[in-house]
CSV table of C-alpha atoms in Angstrom, one decimal:
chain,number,residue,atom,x,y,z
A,1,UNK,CA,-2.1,44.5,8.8
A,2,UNK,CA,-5.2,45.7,6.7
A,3,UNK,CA,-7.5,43.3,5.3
A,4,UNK,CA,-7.1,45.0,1.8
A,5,UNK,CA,-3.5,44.3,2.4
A,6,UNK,CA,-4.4,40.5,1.8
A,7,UNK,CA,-5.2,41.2,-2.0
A,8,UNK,CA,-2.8,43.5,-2.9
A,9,UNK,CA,-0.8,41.5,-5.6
A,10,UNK,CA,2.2,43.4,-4.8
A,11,UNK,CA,3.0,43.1,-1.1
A,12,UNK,CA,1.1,39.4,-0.9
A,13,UNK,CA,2.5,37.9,-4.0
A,14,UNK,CA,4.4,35.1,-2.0
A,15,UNK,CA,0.9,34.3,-0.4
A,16,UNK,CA,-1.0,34.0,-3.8
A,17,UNK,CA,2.0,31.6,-4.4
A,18,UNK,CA,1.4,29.6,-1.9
A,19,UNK,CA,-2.5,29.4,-2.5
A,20,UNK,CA,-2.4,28.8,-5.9
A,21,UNK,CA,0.2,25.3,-5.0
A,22,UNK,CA,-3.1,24.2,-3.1
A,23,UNK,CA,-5.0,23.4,-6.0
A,24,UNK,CA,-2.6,20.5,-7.1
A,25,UNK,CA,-1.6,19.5,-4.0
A,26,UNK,CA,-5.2,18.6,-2.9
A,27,UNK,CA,-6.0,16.8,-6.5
A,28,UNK,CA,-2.9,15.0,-6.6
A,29,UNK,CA,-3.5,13.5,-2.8
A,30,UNK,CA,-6.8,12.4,-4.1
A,31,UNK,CA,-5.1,10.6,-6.9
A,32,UNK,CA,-3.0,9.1,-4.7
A,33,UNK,CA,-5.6,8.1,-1.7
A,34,UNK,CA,-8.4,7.0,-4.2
A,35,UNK,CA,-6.7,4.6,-5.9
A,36,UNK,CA,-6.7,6.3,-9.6
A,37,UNK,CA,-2.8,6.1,-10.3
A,38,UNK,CA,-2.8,2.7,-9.3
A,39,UNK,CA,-6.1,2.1,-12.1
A,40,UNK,CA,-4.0,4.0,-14.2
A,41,UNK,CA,-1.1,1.9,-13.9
A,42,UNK,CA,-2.7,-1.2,-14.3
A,43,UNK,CA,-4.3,-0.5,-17.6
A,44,UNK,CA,-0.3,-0.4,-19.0
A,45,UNK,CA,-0.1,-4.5,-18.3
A,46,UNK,CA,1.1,-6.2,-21.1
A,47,UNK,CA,2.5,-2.5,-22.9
A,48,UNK,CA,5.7,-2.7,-21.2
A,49,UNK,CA,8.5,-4.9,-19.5
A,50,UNK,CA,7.2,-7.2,-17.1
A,51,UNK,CA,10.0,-6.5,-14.7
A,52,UNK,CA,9.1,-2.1,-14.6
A,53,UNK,CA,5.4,-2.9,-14.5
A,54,UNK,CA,5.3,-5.3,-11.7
A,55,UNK,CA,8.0,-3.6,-9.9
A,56,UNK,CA,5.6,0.0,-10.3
A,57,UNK,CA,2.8,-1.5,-9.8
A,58,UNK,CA,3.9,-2.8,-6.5
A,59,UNK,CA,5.3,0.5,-5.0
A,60,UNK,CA,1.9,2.4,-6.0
A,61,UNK,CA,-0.2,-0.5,-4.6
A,62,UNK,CA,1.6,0.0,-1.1
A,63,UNK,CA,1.7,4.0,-1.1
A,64,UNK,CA,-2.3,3.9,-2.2
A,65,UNK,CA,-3.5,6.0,0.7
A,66,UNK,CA,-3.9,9.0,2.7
A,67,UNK,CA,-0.7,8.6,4.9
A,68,UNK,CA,1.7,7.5,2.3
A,69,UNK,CA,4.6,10.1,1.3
A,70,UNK,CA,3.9,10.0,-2.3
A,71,UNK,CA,0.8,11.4,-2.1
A,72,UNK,CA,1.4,14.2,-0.1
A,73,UNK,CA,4.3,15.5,-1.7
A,74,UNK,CA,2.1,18.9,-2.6
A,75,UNK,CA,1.8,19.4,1.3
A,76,UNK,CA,5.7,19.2,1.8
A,77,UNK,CA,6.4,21.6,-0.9
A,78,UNK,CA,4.0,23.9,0.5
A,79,UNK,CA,5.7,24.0,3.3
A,80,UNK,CA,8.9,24.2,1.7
A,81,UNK,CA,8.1,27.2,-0.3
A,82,UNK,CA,6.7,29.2,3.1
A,83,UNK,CA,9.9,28.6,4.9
A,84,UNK,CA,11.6,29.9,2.3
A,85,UNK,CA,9.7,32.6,1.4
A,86,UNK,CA,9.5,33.5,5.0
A,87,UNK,CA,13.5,32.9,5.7
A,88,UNK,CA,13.9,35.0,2.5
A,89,UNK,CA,11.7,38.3,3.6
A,90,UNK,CA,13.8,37.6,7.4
A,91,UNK,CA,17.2,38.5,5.5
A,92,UNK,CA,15.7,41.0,3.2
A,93,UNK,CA,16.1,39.3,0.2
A,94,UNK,CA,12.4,40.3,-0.5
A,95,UNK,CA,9.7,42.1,1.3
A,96,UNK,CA,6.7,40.1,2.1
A,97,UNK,CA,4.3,40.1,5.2
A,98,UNK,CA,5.7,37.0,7.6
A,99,UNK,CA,2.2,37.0,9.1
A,100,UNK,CA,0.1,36.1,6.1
A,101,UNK,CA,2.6,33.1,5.3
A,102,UNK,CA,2.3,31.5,8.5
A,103,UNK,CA,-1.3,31.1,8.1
A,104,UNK,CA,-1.1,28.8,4.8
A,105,UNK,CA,2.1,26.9,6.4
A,106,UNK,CA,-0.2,26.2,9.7
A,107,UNK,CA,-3.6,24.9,7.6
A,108,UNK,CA,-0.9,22.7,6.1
A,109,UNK,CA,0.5,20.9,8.9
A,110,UNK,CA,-2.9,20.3,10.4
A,111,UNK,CA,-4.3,18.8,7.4
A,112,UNK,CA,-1.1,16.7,7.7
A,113,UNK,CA,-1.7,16.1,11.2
A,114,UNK,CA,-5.1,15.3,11.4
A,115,UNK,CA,-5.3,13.2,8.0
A,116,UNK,CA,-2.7,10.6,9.9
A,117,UNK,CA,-4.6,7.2,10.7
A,118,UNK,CA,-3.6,3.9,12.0
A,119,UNK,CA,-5.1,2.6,8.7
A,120,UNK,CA,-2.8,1.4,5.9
A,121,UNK,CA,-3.0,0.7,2.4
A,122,UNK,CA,-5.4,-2.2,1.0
A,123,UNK,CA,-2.5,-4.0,-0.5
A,124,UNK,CA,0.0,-3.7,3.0
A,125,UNK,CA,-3.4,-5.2,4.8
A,126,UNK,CA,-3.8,-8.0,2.2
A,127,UNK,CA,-0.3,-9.1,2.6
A,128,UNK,CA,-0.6,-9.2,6.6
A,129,UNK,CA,-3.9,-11.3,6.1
A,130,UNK,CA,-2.6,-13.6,3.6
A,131,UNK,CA,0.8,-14.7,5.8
A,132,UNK,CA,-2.0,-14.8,8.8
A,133,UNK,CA,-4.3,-17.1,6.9
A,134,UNK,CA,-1.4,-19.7,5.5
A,135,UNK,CA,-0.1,-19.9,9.3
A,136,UNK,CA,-3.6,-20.6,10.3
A,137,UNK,CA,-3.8,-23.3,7.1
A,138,UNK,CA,-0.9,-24.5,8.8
A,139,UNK,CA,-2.1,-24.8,12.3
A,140,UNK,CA,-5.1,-26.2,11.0
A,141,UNK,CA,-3.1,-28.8,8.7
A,142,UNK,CA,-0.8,-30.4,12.3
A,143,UNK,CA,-4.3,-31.4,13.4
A,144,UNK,CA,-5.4,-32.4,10.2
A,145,UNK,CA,-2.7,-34.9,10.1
A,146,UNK,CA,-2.2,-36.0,13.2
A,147,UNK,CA,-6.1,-37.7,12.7
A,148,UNK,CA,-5.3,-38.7,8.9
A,149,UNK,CA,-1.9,-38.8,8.0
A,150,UNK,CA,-2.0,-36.9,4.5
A,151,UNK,CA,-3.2,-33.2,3.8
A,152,UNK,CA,-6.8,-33.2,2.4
A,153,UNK,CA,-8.0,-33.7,-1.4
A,154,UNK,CA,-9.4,-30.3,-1.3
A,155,UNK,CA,-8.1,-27.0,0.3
A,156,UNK,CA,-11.5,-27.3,2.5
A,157,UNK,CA,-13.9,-30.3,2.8
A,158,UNK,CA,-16.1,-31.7,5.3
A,159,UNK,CA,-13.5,-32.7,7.7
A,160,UNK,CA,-11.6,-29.2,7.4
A,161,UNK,CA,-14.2,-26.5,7.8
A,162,UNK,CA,-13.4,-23.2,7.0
A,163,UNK,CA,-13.8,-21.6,10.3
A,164,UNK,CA,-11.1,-24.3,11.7
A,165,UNK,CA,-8.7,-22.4,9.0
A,166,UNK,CA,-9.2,-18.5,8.3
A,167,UNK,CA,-10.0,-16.1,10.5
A,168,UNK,CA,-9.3,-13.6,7.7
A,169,UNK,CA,-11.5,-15.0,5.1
A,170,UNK,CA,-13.3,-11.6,4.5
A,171,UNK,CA,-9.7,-10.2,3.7
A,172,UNK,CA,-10.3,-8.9,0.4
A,173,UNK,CA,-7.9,-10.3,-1.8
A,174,UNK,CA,-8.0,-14.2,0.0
A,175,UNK,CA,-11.2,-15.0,1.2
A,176,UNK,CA,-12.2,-16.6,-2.4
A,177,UNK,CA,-10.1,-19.8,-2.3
A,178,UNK,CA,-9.5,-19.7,-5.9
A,179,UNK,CA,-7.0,-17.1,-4.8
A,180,UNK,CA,-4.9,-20.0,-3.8
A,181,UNK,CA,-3.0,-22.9,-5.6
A,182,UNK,CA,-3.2,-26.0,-3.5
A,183,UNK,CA,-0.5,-28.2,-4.6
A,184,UNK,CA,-0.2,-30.1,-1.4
A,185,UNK,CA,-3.5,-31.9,-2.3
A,186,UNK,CA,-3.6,-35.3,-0.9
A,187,UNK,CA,0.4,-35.6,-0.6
A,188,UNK,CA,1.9,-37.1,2.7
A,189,UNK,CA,4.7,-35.7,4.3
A,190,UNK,CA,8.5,-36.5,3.7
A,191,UNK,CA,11.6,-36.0,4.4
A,192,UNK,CA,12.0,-33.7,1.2
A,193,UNK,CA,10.2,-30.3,1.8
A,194,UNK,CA,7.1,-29.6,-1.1
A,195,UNK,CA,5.1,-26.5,-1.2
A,196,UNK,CA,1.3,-27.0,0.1
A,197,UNK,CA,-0.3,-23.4,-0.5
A,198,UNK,CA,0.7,-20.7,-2.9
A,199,UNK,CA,-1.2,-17.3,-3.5
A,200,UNK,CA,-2.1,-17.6,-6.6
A,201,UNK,CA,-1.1,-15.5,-9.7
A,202,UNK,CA,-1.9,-11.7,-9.4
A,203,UNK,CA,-3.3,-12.2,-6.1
A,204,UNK,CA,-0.9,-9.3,-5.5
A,205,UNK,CA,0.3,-6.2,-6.4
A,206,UNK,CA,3.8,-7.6,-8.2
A,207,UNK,CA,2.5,-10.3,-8.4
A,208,UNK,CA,4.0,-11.5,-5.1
A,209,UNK,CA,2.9,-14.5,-4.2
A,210,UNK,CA,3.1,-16.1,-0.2
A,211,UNK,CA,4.1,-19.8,0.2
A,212,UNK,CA,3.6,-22.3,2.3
A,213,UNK,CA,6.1,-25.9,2.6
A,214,UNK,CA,5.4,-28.5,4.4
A,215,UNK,CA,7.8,-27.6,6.6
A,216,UNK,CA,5.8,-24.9,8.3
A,217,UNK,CA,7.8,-22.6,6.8
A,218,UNK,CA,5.9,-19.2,5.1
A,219,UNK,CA,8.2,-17.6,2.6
A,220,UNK,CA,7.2,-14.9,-0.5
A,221,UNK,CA,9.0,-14.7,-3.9
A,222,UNK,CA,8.1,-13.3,-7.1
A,223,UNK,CA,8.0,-15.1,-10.5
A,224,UNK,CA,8.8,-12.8,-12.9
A,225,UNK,CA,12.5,-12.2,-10.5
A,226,UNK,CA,13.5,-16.2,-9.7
A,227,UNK,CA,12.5,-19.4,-10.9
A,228,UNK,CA,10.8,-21.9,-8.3
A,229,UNK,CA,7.1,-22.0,-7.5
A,230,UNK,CA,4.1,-22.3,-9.5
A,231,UNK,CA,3.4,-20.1,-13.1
């Protein structure tokens, strides 16, 4: 094949095509992987129904990165459109050179490739650290109890250090403890069940929020879809 052959619009039209699909592909992955559709989204709080923004706003939050399907929906339909392309010149539907379309479909699956990390999205990692750091709370609490027989007046004090309780307190979402409702302050146990911890409101993306009873048990729910917990 000729080099000139390479930008001759008539015999390397499909590979133009395929170029061209670049351009969007890359800018929409970075939309994705930076964060900006989720700011986007946000900024529509209050503008419509509770249930389709929270609901939204969740599903961006967890696919707000570099691995997530959402964003690289440009890449697949790169791909896509070579394989078809290339199946189409194979049965002479049209006449294209197979060569120059194999070079754009390779550069795409290595940028998929090597862009995979073990890494996931802020919000995905938030909601691991938050159920890590209420079982820890809780761990924390048996002991607690055991020496006074109530949970403490305050979510930490002098007697329940914070070291004792998180080891995820530089999570970014929970390692303010106003990021918490405590309404387990002071309260004893009993034979009926109470909830001690709760994430508090918009802690996270759809406004899920984690729970912990007194039972040991660590449950999530979401406000705006039952009733039960704290507004």
């Amino acid at each position: 094949m000729k080099i000139n052959g390479w930008f001759d619009w008539k015999k390397s039209w499909s590979l133009f095509t395929v170029l061209l699909l670049y351009v969007p592909a890359f800018f929409w992955w970075s939309l994705w992987s930076g964060g900006t559709v989720l700011q986007w989204w946000r900024g529509l709080e209050g503008k419509i129904s509770t249930s389709t923004f929270f609901e939204w706003e969740e599903f961006i939050a967890l696919h707000s990165h570099s691995n997530e399907w959402p964003g690289r929906v440009g890449f697949y339909l790169i791909i896509v459109v070579s394989v078809v392309f290339i199946l189409l010149n194979v049965v002479k539907i049209i006449k294209t050179e197979t060569r120059m379309l194999l070079v754009p479909l390779l550069f795409t699956l290595f940028v998929l490739f090597f862009s995979i990390c073990l890494c996931q999205s802020k919000e995905k990692q938030n909601r691991k650290s938050c159920q890590r750091n209420l079982s820890d709370f809780q761990k924390a609490y048996v002991r607690y109890q055991k020496k006074y027989g109530y949970y403490p007046d305050e979510l930490l004090s002098d007697n329940f250090p914070a070291d004792e309780a998180l080891r995820y307190e530089l999570n970014e979402n929970c390692k303010r403890f106003g990021n918490y409702l405590y309404p387990g302050a002071g309260q004893k146990k009993s034979n009926e069940r109470f909830i001690v911890i709760e994430d508090a409101p918009r802690t996270h993306a759809g406004d899920l929020r984690h729970r912990l009873w007194s039972d040991g048990t660590i449950d999530s729910y979401y406000p705006w879809k039952t009733e039960g917990g704290l507004e």
